[in-house]
């Protein structure tokens, strides 16, 4: 196994450092990819896994102004190494979050909801009543897209893989605010025409699968619509019929939250604005943490195995 639980010496607290007691950290697919070396970011080894989580500030160095003991913090960028009980981090690697939002919401805030929010706002200017189509709709990002879109008055068409407990999944996504939940097979059927009697064709498609699912989704996009790819779970390329380009002028874009954070490192306002909006939605109960299974750190092996199983509908969260 690539993993070991290890006791490390805590680094000394420098003037600009923050001593953090970690509270909870999820296991995301990208965390696993980073460890397997199939992700564009490679941490110098040995490294601590985990890119997301929430902690409580225990102590700050004498030059730290924005944070104080008792504050809740989340990572400001990728590669912090959140699967640990405590750590000493430079101040600029942390973002303060309100203490009145639930721990699991804070622990799962910096990747999936941010990705969902940016994709819904940065590619098409959507108005209430417009619609969005997405595959892997039960993923962490998918669940966030459903809830944020609902709060903005945007309709969602949510594509999932057929599975034994499909009615239960459909019910769960509808409870989150999904307008339509369909299987990939349904995407190819003529009945899709009926669906579009009650809802406009989407101007935005969000793809984290690739392969056939994506091509089918693209067929339902409005002229001049945009498809944003942010993952490739099927490990197959995105195939686009030439006619979609010529006659419907669709646009294909990509999105990676890590890159967005790099590009906006000097632009604290857009980051703060996004965080404020998301925290407001959480407070109002319009954005909840994804379905989570809480696992104590010492059971990390079971948590990692569970997170790699197909059709996983629950995110594994390490309690630290």
Short mmCIF file of C-alpha atoms in Angstrom, two decimals:
data_model
loop_
_atom_site.label_atom_id
_atom_site.label_comp_id
_atom_site.label_asym_id
_atom_site.label_seq_id
_atom_site.Cartn_x
_atom_site.Cartn_y
_atom_site.Cartn_z
CA UNK A 1 0.00 0.00 0.00
CA UNK A 2 1.07 3.57 -0.69
CA UNK A 3 -0.24 4.70 2.69
CA UNK A 4 1.06 4.61 6.23
CA UNK A 5 -0.19 6.35 9.35
CA UNK A 6 2.85 8.11 10.83
CA UNK A 7 3.68 10.33 13.79
CA UNK A 8 5.55 13.45 12.69
CA UNK A 9 7.24 16.25 14.64
CA UNK A 10 5.25 19.48 14.33
CA UNK A 11 7.26 22.25 12.66
CA UNK A 12 8.15 25.26 14.83
CA UNK A 13 5.64 28.11 14.55
CA UNK A 14 7.23 30.85 12.39
CA UNK A 15 6.18 34.50 12.49
CA UNK A 16 3.79 34.10 9.54
CA UNK A 17 2.63 30.58 10.40
CA UNK A 18 -0.61 29.21 11.78
CA UNK A 19 -0.89 26.11 13.99
CA UNK A 20 -4.07 24.25 12.99
CA UNK A 21 -5.90 21.32 14.59
CA UNK A 22 -7.61 19.53 11.69
CA UNK A 23 -11.25 18.57 12.33
CA UNK A 24 -12.40 16.73 9.19
CA UNK A 25 -11.10 16.02 5.68
CA UNK A 26 -12.81 14.25 2.77
CA UNK A 27 -11.33 11.75 0.32
CA UNK A 28 -11.89 13.04 -3.24
CA UNK A 29 -11.08 11.26 -6.54
CA UNK A 30 -8.39 13.88 -7.28
CA UNK A 31 -6.66 13.05 -3.98
CA UNK A 32 -6.33 9.43 -5.10
CA UNK A 33 -5.16 10.49 -8.60
CA UNK A 34 -2.47 12.69 -7.06
CA UNK A 35 -1.16 9.74 -5.06
CA UNK A 36 -1.24 7.47 -8.13
CA UNK A 37 0.76 10.12 -10.01
CA UNK A 38 -1.94 10.62 -12.69
CA UNK A 39 -2.67 14.23 -11.68
CA UNK A 40 -0.84 17.32 -12.99
CA UNK A 41 0.35 18.19 -9.47
CA UNK A 42 3.01 15.99 -7.91
CA UNK A 43 3.89 16.52 -4.25
CA UNK A 44 7.51 15.92 -3.28
CA UNK A 45 7.50 12.63 -1.35
CA UNK A 46 7.02 11.63 1.40
CA UNK A 47 3.83 13.70 1.42
CA UNK A 48 0.61 14.02 3.39
CA UNK A 49 -2.49 13.24 1.32
CA UNK A 50 -5.68 15.29 1.11
CA UNK A 51 -6.46 18.63 -0.55
CA UNK A 52 -9.58 19.63 1.31
CA UNK A 53 -10.82 19.85 4.88
CA UNK A 54 -11.51 22.15 7.79
CA UNK A 55 -9.46 22.90 10.88
CA UNK A 56 -9.44 25.12 13.94
CA UNK A 57 -6.67 27.62 14.59
CA UNK A 58 -4.81 26.85 17.85
CA UNK A 59 -2.10 29.50 17.69
CA UNK A 60 -0.72 32.10 15.25
CA UNK A 61 2.74 33.56 14.64
CA UNK A 62 3.33 37.19 15.69
CA UNK A 63 2.98 38.64 12.16
CA UNK A 64 -0.34 36.93 11.43
CA UNK A 65 -3.13 39.53 11.32
CA UNK A 66 -6.11 37.94 9.56
CA UNK A 67 -6.44 34.83 11.75
CA UNK A 68 -6.64 34.19 15.49
CA UNK A 69 -7.01 31.18 17.82
CA UNK A 70 -10.49 29.65 17.55
CA UNK A 71 -11.01 30.63 13.88
CA UNK A 72 -12.09 27.92 11.40
CA UNK A 73 -9.91 27.57 8.30
CA UNK A 74 -9.90 25.65 5.01
CA UNK A 75 -7.07 25.27 2.43
CA UNK A 76 -6.64 28.22 0.06
CA UNK A 77 -5.13 26.02 -2.67
CA UNK A 78 -4.34 22.45 -3.70
CA UNK A 79 -1.71 20.27 -2.04
CA UNK A 80 -1.97 21.34 1.61
CA UNK A 81 -2.07 17.73 2.89
CA UNK A 82 -5.19 17.69 5.06
CA UNK A 83 -5.16 14.05 6.18
CA UNK A 84 -3.46 14.80 9.51
CA UNK A 85 -4.48 15.71 13.03
CA UNK A 86 -2.43 18.92 13.27
CA UNK A 87 -0.20 21.04 11.08
CA UNK A 88 1.73 24.30 10.93
CA UNK A 89 0.98 26.18 7.70
CA UNK A 90 1.96 29.57 6.23
CA UNK A 91 -0.91 32.07 6.69
CA UNK A 92 -1.46 32.55 2.94
CA UNK A 93 -2.24 28.83 2.44
CA UNK A 94 -5.40 29.15 4.59
CA UNK A 95 -8.80 30.79 4.19
CA UNK A 96 -11.00 31.75 7.12
CA UNK A 97 -14.54 30.34 7.05
CA UNK A 98 -17.44 31.31 9.33
CA UNK A 99 -17.66 29.18 12.48
CA UNK A 100 -21.44 28.98 12.25
CA UNK A 101 -21.55 26.65 9.22
CA UNK A 102 -21.59 22.86 9.86
CA UNK A 103 -18.19 21.12 10.03
CA UNK A 104 -19.00 18.74 7.15
CA UNK A 105 -20.11 21.65 4.94
CA UNK A 106 -16.88 23.52 5.68
CA UNK A 107 -14.79 20.36 5.13
CA UNK A 108 -16.30 19.87 1.65
CA UNK A 109 -16.48 23.54 0.62
CA UNK A 110 -13.24 24.36 -1.15
CA UNK A 111 -13.39 21.93 -4.11
CA UNK A 112 -16.84 20.73 -5.20
CA UNK A 113 -19.16 23.67 -4.39
CA UNK A 114 -16.55 26.13 -5.72
CA UNK A 115 -16.21 24.11 -8.94
CA UNK A 116 -20.01 24.00 -9.32
CA UNK A 117 -20.36 27.73 -8.63
CA UNK A 118 -17.66 28.77 -11.12
CA UNK A 119 -19.00 26.53 -13.89
CA UNK A 120 -22.52 27.88 -13.41
CA UNK A 121 -21.37 31.51 -13.50
CA UNK A 122 -18.25 31.79 -15.70
CA UNK A 123 -19.21 30.26 -19.05
CA UNK A 124 -22.77 31.33 -19.88
CA UNK A 125 -24.74 34.16 -18.31
CA UNK A 126 -27.69 32.09 -17.17
CA UNK A 127 -30.95 33.68 -16.06
CA UNK A 128 -33.74 32.20 -13.92
CA UNK A 129 -35.69 29.73 -16.08
CA UNK A 130 -32.65 28.73 -18.15
CA UNK A 131 -31.51 25.12 -17.93
CA UNK A 132 -28.29 23.15 -17.45
CA UNK A 133 -27.58 19.50 -18.25
CA UNK A 134 -24.91 17.49 -16.40
CA UNK A 135 -23.66 13.92 -16.20
CA UNK A 136 -22.39 12.16 -13.05
CA UNK A 137 -25.11 14.20 -11.36
CA UNK A 138 -24.74 12.28 -8.08
CA UNK A 139 -21.06 13.23 -7.67
CA UNK A 140 -20.01 15.84 -5.12
CA UNK A 141 -19.90 18.54 -7.82
CA UNK A 142 -23.18 17.26 -9.30
CA UNK A 143 -25.01 17.57 -5.99
CA UNK A 144 -23.64 21.10 -5.53
CA UNK A 145 -24.69 22.08 -9.10
CA UNK A 146 -28.26 20.91 -8.40
CA UNK A 147 -28.53 22.97 -5.21
CA UNK A 148 -26.80 26.15 -6.41
CA UNK A 149 -28.76 26.12 -9.68
CA UNK A 150 -32.00 25.68 -7.71
CA UNK A 151 -31.10 28.66 -5.50
CA UNK A 152 -30.44 30.74 -8.67
CA UNK A 153 -33.72 29.66 -10.30
CA UNK A 154 -31.94 27.58 -12.98
CA UNK A 155 -33.44 24.23 -14.04
CA UNK A 156 -31.26 21.09 -14.03
CA UNK A 157 -31.36 17.96 -16.18
CA UNK A 158 -29.31 15.37 -14.35
CA UNK A 159 -27.85 12.31 -16.03
CA UNK A 160 -26.83 9.27 -13.94
CA UNK A 161 -25.73 5.73 -14.76
CA UNK A 162 -28.40 3.06 -14.44
CA UNK A 163 -27.93 1.08 -11.21
CA UNK A 164 -29.78 -1.35 -8.92
CA UNK A 165 -30.98 1.35 -6.49
CA UNK A 166 -31.92 3.90 -9.18
CA UNK A 167 -35.32 4.96 -7.71
CA UNK A 168 -33.63 5.74 -4.38
CA UNK A 169 -30.97 7.86 -6.10
CA UNK A 170 -33.58 9.70 -8.20
CA UNK A 171 -35.51 10.48 -5.04
CA UNK A 172 -32.39 11.79 -3.28
CA UNK A 173 -31.46 14.10 -6.18
CA UNK A 174 -35.05 15.35 -6.52
CA UNK A 175 -35.01 16.13 -2.78
CA UNK A 176 -31.91 18.27 -3.39
CA UNK A 177 -33.86 20.26 -6.00
CA UNK A 178 -33.19 18.41 -9.30
CA UNK A 179 -35.84 19.15 -11.95
CA UNK A 180 -35.20 15.99 -14.02
CA UNK A 181 -33.11 12.90 -13.33
CA UNK A 182 -32.54 10.58 -16.30
CA UNK A 183 -30.26 7.67 -17.15
CA UNK A 184 -27.68 7.72 -19.94
CA UNK A 185 -29.94 5.34 -21.92
CA UNK A 186 -32.83 7.80 -21.70
CA UNK A 187 -30.55 10.51 -23.14
CA UNK A 188 -30.65 8.67 -26.48
CA UNK A 189 -34.40 8.09 -26.58
CA UNK A 190 -36.98 10.07 -28.59
CA UNK A 191 -38.86 10.76 -25.31
CA UNK A 192 -36.29 13.47 -24.62
CA UNK A 193 -38.47 15.61 -26.91
CA UNK A 194 -41.27 15.43 -24.31
CA UNK A 195 -38.93 16.57 -21.58
CA UNK A 196 -38.13 19.72 -23.56
CA UNK A 197 -41.80 20.65 -23.74
CA UNK A 198 -41.65 21.75 -20.11
CA UNK A 199 -38.09 23.05 -19.91
CA UNK A 200 -35.89 24.97 -22.37
CA UNK A 201 -32.96 23.21 -24.03
CA UNK A 202 -29.83 23.76 -21.96
CA UNK A 203 -27.34 26.50 -22.76
CA UNK A 204 -24.74 24.84 -20.57
CA UNK A 205 -23.60 21.21 -20.29
CA UNK A 206 -21.25 20.04 -17.54
CA UNK A 207 -19.23 16.94 -18.31
CA UNK A 208 -17.10 14.85 -16.00
CA UNK A 209 -17.46 11.52 -17.81
CA UNK A 210 -16.34 11.64 -21.46
CA UNK A 211 -17.08 9.06 -24.16
CA UNK A 212 -20.58 8.34 -25.42
CA UNK A 213 -22.37 10.01 -22.50
CA UNK A 214 -20.82 13.33 -23.45
CA UNK A 215 -21.63 13.12 -27.16
CA UNK A 216 -25.26 12.34 -26.31
CA UNK A 217 -25.47 15.25 -23.90
CA UNK A 218 -24.04 17.60 -26.52
CA UNK A 219 -26.88 16.75 -28.91
CA UNK A 220 -29.35 18.46 -26.59
CA UNK A 221 -27.36 21.68 -26.19
CA UNK A 222 -28.85 24.92 -27.59
CA UNK A 223 -27.10 26.63 -30.52
CA UNK A 224 -24.14 28.65 -29.20
CA UNK A 225 -24.31 26.59 -25.98
CA UNK A 226 -21.19 25.67 -24.02
CA UNK A 227 -20.03 22.32 -22.77
CA UNK A 228 -17.54 22.49 -19.90
CA UNK A 229 -15.46 19.39 -19.17
CA UNK A 230 -14.07 19.12 -15.64
CA UNK A 231 -13.39 15.39 -15.37
CA UNK A 232 -13.09 12.20 -17.39
CA UNK A 233 -14.38 9.29 -15.37
CA UNK A 234 -14.93 7.03 -18.40
CA UNK A 235 -11.28 7.62 -19.42
CA UNK A 236 -12.52 8.12 -23.00
CA UNK A 237 -12.09 11.18 -25.23
CA UNK A 238 -14.85 13.67 -25.92
CA UNK A 239 -16.21 13.03 -29.43
CA UNK A 240 -18.01 15.87 -31.17
CA UNK A 241 -20.01 15.58 -34.39
CA UNK A 242 -18.77 18.14 -36.93
CA UNK A 243 -22.35 19.35 -37.43
CA UNK A 244 -22.50 20.48 -33.79
CA UNK A 245 -19.65 22.87 -34.50
CA UNK A 246 -20.77 24.09 -37.90
CA UNK A 247 -24.55 24.31 -37.60
CA UNK A 248 -24.96 24.94 -33.88
CA UNK A 249 -21.66 26.67 -33.12
CA UNK A 250 -21.33 24.96 -29.74
CA UNK A 251 -18.34 25.83 -27.62
CA UNK A 252 -16.17 23.29 -25.77
CA UNK A 253 -14.30 24.50 -22.72
CA UNK A 254 -12.47 22.99 -19.77
CA UNK A 255 -12.38 23.84 -16.09
CA UNK A 256 -9.95 23.02 -13.28
CA UNK A 257 -10.48 24.66 -9.87
CA UNK A 258 -6.74 24.54 -9.07
CA UNK A 259 -6.00 26.62 -12.17
CA UNK A 260 -8.79 29.09 -11.37
CA UNK A 261 -7.29 29.65 -7.92
CA UNK A 262 -3.83 30.19 -9.47
CA UNK A 263 -5.22 32.64 -12.02
CA UNK A 264 -7.07 34.58 -9.29
CA UNK A 265 -4.35 34.51 -6.63
CA UNK A 266 -4.11 38.33 -6.73
CA UNK A 267 -7.88 38.78 -6.97
CA UNK A 268 -9.03 38.25 -3.38
CA UNK A 269 -12.40 39.86 -4.13
CA UNK A 270 -13.67 37.18 -6.50
CA UNK A 271 -12.59 34.43 -4.10
CA UNK A 272 -14.18 36.19 -1.10
CA UNK A 273 -17.34 36.92 -3.09
CA UNK A 274 -17.72 33.27 -4.06
CA UNK A 275 -17.09 32.07 -0.50
CA UNK A 276 -19.62 34.56 0.90
CA UNK A 277 -22.28 33.45 -1.56
CA UNK A 278 -21.68 29.76 -0.81
CA UNK A 279 -21.67 30.29 2.97
CA UNK A 280 -24.95 32.25 2.68
CA UNK A 281 -26.50 29.33 0.76
CA UNK A 282 -25.24 26.90 3.43
CA UNK A 283 -26.70 29.05 6.24
CA UNK A 284 -30.06 29.19 4.48
CA UNK A 285 -30.08 25.41 4.08
CA UNK A 286 -29.92 25.74 0.28
CA UNK A 287 -26.53 24.03 0.02
CA UNK A 288 -25.78 20.96 2.14
CA UNK A 289 -22.71 18.75 2.39
CA UNK A 290 -22.89 15.69 0.10
CA UNK A 291 -23.97 12.40 1.65
CA UNK A 292 -21.04 11.58 3.94
CA UNK A 293 -19.69 8.56 5.80
CA UNK A 294 -17.59 9.70 8.76
CA UNK A 295 -14.54 7.54 9.42
CA UNK A 296 -11.98 7.88 12.24
CA UNK A 297 -8.44 8.46 10.94
CA UNK A 298 -7.15 5.08 12.13
CA UNK A 299 -9.66 3.36 9.78
CA UNK A 300 -8.24 5.23 6.77
CA UNK A 301 -7.62 2.00 4.80
CA UNK A 302 -11.32 1.11 4.79
CA UNK A 303 -12.19 4.70 3.86
CA UNK A 304 -9.79 4.70 0.89
CA UNK A 305 -11.14 1.37 -0.36
CA UNK A 306 -14.73 2.57 -0.02
CA UNK A 307 -13.95 5.79 -1.91
CA UNK A 308 -12.69 3.83 -4.94
CA UNK A 309 -15.74 1.55 -5.30
CA UNK A 310 -17.99 2.13 -8.33
CA UNK A 311 -21.45 3.71 -7.80
CA UNK A 312 -20.32 5.28 -4.53
CA UNK A 313 -23.02 7.67 -3.37
CA UNK A 314 -21.39 8.64 -0.09
CA UNK A 315 -18.24 10.69 0.39
CA UNK A 316 -15.75 9.29 2.91
CA UNK A 317 -14.78 11.93 5.48
CA UNK A 318 -11.82 11.37 7.80
CA UNK A 319 -12.53 12.63 11.32
CA UNK A 320 -9.31 13.96 12.79
#
